CSV table of C-alpha atoms in Angstrom, one decimal:
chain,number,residue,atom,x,y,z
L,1,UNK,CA,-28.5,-0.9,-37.7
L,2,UNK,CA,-27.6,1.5,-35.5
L,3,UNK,CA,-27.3,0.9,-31.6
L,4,UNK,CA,-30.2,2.0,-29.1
L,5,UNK,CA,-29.8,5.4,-28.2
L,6,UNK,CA,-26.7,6.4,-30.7
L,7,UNK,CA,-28.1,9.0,-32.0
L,8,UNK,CA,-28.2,11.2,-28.4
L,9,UNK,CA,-24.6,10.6,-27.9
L,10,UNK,CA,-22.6,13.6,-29.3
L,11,UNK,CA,-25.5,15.7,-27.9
L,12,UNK,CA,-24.8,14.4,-24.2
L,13,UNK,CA,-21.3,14.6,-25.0
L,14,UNK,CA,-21.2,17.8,-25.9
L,15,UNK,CA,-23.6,19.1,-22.8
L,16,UNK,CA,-21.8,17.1,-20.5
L,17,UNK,CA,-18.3,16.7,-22.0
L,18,UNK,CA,-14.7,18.3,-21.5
L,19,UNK,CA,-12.6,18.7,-24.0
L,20,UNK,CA,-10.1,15.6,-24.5
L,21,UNK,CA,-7.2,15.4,-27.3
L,22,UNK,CA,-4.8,12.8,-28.7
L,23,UNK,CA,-2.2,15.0,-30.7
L,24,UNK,CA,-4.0,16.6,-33.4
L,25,UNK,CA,-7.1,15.3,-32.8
L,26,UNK,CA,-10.0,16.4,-30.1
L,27,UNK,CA,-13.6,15.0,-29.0
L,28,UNK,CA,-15.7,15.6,-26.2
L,29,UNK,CA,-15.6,13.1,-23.2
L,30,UNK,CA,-17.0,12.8,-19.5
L,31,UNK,CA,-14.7,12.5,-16.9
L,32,UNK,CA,-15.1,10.7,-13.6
L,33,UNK,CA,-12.7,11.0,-11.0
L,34,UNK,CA,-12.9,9.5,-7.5
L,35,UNK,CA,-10.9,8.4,-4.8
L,36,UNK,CA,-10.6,4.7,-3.5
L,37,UNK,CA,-8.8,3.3,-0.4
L,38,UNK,CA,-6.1,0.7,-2.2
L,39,UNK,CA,-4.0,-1.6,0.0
L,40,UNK,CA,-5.4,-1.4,3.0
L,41,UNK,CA,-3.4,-3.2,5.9
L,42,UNK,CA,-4.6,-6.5,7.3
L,43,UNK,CA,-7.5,-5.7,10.0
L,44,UNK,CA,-8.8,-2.4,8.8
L,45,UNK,CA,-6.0,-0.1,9.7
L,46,UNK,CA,-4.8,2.4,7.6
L,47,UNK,CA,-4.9,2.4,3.3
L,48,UNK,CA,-3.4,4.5,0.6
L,49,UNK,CA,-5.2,6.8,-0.9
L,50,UNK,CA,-5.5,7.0,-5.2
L,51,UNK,CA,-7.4,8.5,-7.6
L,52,UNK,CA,-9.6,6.9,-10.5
L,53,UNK,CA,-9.5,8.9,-13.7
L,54,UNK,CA,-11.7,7.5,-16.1
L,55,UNK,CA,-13.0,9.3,-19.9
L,56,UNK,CA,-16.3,8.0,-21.5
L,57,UNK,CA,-15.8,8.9,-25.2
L,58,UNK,CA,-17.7,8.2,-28.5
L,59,UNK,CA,-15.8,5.5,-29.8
L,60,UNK,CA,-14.2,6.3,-33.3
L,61,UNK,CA,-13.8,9.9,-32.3
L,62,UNK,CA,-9.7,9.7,-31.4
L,63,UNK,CA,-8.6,7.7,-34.3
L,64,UNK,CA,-5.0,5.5,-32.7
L,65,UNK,CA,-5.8,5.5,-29.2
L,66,UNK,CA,-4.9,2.7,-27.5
L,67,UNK,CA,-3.5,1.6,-23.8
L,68,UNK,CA,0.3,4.0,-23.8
L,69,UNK,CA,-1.7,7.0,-25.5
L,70,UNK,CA,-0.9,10.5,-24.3
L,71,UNK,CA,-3.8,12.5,-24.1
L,72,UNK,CA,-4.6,15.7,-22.4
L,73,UNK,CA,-8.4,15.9,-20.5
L,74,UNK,CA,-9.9,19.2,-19.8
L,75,UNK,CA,-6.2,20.4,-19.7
L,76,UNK,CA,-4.0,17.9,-17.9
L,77,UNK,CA,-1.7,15.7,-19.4
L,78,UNK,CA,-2.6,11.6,-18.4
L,79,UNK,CA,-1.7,8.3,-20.3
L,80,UNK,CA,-4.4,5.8,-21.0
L,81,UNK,CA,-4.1,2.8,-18.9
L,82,UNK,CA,-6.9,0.9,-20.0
L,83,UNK,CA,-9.1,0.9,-22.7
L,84,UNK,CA,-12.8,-0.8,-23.0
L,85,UNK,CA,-15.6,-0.9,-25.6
L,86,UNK,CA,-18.9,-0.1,-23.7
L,87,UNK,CA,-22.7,0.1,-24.5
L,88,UNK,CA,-21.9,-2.2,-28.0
L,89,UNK,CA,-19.0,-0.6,-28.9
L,90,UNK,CA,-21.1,3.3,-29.1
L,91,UNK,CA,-18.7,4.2,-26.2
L,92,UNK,CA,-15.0,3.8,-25.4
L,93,UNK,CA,-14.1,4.4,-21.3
L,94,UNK,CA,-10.4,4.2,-21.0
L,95,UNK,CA,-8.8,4.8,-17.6
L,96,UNK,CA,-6.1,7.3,-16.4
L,97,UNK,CA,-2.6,7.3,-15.3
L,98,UNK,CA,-0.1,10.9,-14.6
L,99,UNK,CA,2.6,10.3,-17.3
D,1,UNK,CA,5.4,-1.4,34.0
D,2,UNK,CA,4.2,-1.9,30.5
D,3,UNK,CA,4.8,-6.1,28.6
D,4,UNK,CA,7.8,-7.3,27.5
D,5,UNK,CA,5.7,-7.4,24.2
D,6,UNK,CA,4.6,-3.8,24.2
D,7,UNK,CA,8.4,-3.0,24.6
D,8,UNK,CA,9.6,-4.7,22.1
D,9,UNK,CA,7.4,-3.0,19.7
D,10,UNK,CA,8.6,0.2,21.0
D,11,UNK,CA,12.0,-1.0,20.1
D,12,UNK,CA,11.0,-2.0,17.0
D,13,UNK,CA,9.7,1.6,16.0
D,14,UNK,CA,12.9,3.4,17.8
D,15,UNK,CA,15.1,1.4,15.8
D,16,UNK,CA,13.5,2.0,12.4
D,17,UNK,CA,13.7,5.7,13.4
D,18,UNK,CA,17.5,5.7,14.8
D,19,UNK,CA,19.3,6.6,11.7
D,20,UNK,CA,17.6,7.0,9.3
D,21,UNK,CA,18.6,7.5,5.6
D,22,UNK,CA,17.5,10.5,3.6
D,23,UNK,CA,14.4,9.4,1.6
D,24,UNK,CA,13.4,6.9,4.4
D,25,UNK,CA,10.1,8.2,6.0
D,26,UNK,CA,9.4,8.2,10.1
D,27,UNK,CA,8.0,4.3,11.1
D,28,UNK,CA,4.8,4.8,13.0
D,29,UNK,CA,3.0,2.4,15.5
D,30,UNK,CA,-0.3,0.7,14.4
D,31,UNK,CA,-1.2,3.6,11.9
D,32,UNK,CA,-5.0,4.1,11.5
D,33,UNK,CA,-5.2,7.3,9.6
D,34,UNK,CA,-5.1,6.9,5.8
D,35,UNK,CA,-1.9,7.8,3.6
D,36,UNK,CA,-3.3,10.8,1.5
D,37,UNK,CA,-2.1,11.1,-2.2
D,38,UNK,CA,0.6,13.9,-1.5
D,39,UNK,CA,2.7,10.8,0.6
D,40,UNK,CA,5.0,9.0,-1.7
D,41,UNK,CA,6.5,7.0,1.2
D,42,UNK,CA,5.0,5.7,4.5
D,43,UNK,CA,6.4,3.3,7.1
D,44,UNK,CA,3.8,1.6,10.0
D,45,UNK,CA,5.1,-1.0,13.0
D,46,UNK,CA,2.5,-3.2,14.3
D,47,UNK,CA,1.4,-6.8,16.3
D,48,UNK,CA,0.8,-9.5,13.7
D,49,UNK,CA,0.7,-12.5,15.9
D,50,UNK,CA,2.4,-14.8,18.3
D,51,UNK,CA,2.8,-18.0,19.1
D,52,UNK,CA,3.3,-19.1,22.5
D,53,UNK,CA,4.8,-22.3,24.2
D,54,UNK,CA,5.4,-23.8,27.7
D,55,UNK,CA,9.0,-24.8,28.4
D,56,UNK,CA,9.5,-27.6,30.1
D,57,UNK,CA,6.5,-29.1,31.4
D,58,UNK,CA,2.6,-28.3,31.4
D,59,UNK,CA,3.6,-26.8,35.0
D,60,UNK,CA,6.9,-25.4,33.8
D,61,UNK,CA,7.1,-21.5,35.0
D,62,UNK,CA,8.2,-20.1,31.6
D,63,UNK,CA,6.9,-19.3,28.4
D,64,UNK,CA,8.7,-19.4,25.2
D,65,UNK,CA,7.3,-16.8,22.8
D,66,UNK,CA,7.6,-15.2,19.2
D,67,UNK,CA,5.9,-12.3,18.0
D,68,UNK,CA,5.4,-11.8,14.6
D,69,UNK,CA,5.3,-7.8,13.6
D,70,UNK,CA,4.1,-6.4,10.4
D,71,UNK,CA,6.2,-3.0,9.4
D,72,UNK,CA,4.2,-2.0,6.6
D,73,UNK,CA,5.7,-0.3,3.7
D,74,UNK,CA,3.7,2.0,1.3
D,75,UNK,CA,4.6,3.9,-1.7
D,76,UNK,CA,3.3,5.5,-5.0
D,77,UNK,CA,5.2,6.3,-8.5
D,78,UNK,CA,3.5,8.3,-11.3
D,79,UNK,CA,5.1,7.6,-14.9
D,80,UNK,CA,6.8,4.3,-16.1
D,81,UNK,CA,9.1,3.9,-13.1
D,82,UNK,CA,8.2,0.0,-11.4
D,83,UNK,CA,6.4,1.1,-8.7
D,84,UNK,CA,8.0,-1.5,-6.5
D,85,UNK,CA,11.5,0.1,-6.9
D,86,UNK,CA,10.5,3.1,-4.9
D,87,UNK,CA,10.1,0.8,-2.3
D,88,UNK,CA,13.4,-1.0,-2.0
D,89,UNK,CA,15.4,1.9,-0.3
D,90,UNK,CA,12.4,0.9,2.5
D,91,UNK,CA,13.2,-2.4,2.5
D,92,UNK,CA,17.2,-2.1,2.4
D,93,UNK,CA,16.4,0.1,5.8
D,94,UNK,CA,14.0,-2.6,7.7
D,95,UNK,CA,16.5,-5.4,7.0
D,96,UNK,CA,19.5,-3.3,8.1
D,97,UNK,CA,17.9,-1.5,11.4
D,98,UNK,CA,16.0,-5.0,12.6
D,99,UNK,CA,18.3,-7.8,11.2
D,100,UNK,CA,20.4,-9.3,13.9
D,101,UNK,CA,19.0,-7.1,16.7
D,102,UNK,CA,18.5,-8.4,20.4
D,103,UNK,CA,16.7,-5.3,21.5
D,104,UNK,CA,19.0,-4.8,24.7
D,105,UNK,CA,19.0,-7.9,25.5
D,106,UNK,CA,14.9,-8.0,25.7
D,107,UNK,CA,14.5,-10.8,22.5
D,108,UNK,CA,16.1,-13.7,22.1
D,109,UNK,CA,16.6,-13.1,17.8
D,110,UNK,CA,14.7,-10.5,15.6
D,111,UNK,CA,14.7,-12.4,11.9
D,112,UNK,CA,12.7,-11.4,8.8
D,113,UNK,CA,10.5,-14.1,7.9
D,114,UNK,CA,8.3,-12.7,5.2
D,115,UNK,CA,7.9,-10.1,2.4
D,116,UNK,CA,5.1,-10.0,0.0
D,117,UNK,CA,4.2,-7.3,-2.4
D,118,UNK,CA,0.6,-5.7,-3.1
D,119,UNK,CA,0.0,-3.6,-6.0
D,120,UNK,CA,-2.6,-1.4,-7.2
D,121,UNK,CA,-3.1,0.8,-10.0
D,122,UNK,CA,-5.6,4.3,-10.1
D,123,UNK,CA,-3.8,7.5,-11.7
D,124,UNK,CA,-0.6,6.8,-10.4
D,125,UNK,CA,0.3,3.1,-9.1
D,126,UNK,CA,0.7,2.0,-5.8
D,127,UNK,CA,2.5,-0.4,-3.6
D,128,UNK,CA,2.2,-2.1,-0.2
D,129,UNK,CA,5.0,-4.7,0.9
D,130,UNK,CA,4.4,-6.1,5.0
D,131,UNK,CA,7.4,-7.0,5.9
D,132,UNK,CA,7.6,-9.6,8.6
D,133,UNK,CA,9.8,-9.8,11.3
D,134,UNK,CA,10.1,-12.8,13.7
D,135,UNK,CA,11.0,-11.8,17.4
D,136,UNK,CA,11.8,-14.8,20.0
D,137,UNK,CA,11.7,-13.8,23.5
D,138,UNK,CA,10.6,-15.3,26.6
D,139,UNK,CA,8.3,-14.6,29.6
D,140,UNK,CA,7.1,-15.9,32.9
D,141,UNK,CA,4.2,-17.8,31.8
D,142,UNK,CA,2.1,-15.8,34.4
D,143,UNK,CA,4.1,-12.2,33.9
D,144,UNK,CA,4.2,-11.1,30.1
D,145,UNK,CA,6.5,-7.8,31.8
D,146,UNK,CA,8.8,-10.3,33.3
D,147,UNK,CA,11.8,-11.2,30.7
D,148,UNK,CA,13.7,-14.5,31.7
């Protein structure tokens, strides 16, 4: 049986997508990027600032991806950092890293 | 005339930025601006704490003190390189400006007492190490600008 809602996924992909590849391989995936304070000193004083890179893909669509992967989203070059099964296993959301 | 505290903190920051090597960034004092993305490496000086004790006597006229300072070190790596290693040319520099010092004469020992390490990962990773440093000096008990 299929999950709730499978069936609208490559159509929201593919209105909301960028184009993501792994070697010779390329899907459709939605990218969130934000920035987060990390490490901030003890008593609310100053933080580094990074960026969050995450990719919402349809899982099954980048056949070998895996946490090391080099991929390329909507033209710039990242390694996947982490990699998790979301909404029963419909989705894959891995996580970004600059090589 | 400013306390014997406030001073050596000001010494602490002129001697991290007497000398420094090539790679080593300017120490600040008690940064409160965010370190944006573009800043691999970022040096701050601040008050952490201090512990304070009567000599002598509950009347005795002096006060035995040491202040603990914080020089926070931040830096971020892309790629595989340990993000921790772009720190240590940081760390070499605290231990050789600070270690040993005696401020002209203002503290008794300057010692490193501490170092952790605080890591975090987004698209590139991401480092924070406080280093402690240990002053002893000593006041009046009733003048913190008077050194004894």
């Amino acid at each position: 049986m299929a999950n709730f809602g499978a069936g609208d996924v490559p159509a929201m992909l593919a209105e909301l997508g960028v184009g993501v590849t792994l070697g010779a391989q390329s899907t459709k995936g939605i990218v969130d990027r934000a920035d987060d304070r990390l490490l901030e000193a003890e008593g609310g004083m100053a933080a580094v600032i990074g960026r969050d890179v995450v990719v919402t893909i349809q899982a099954g669509t980048l056949t070998g991806l895996t946490v090391g992967s080099a991929v390329t989203v909507d033209g710039t070059a990242y390694r996947v950092s982490s990699l998790l099964a979301i909404e029963d296993g419909e989705l894959v959301r891995f996580a970004c890293r600059k090589p | 005339m400013s306390s014997l505290r406030e001073q050596i903190l000001a010494d602490v920051n002129t001697a991290l930025n007497t000398g420094r090597p090539p790679g080593v960034p300017a120490a600040d004092r008690s940064r409160a601006d965010d370190i944006p993305e573009t800043v691999a490496t970022a040096i701050s000086v601040r008050p952490f704490r201090e512990r304070v004790e009567r000599v002598g006597s509950a009347k005795g006229p002096l006060a035995q003190r040491q202040l603990v300072i914080a020089v926070d070190c931040w830096a971020s790596a892309a790629g595989d390189q340990p993000v921790d290693q772009a720190l240590d040319p940081l760390l070499e520099w605290v231990t050789k400006a600070l270690g040993g010092q005696t401020l002209a004469g203002k503290a008794h020992s300057v010692e490193e007492a501490e170092i952790r390490w605080d890591m975090a990962r987004r698209d590139g990773a991401y480092v924070r190490v406080p280093v402690l440093v240990a002053v002893r000096y000593q006041t009046l008990r009733n003048d913190a600008t008077a050194r004894v």
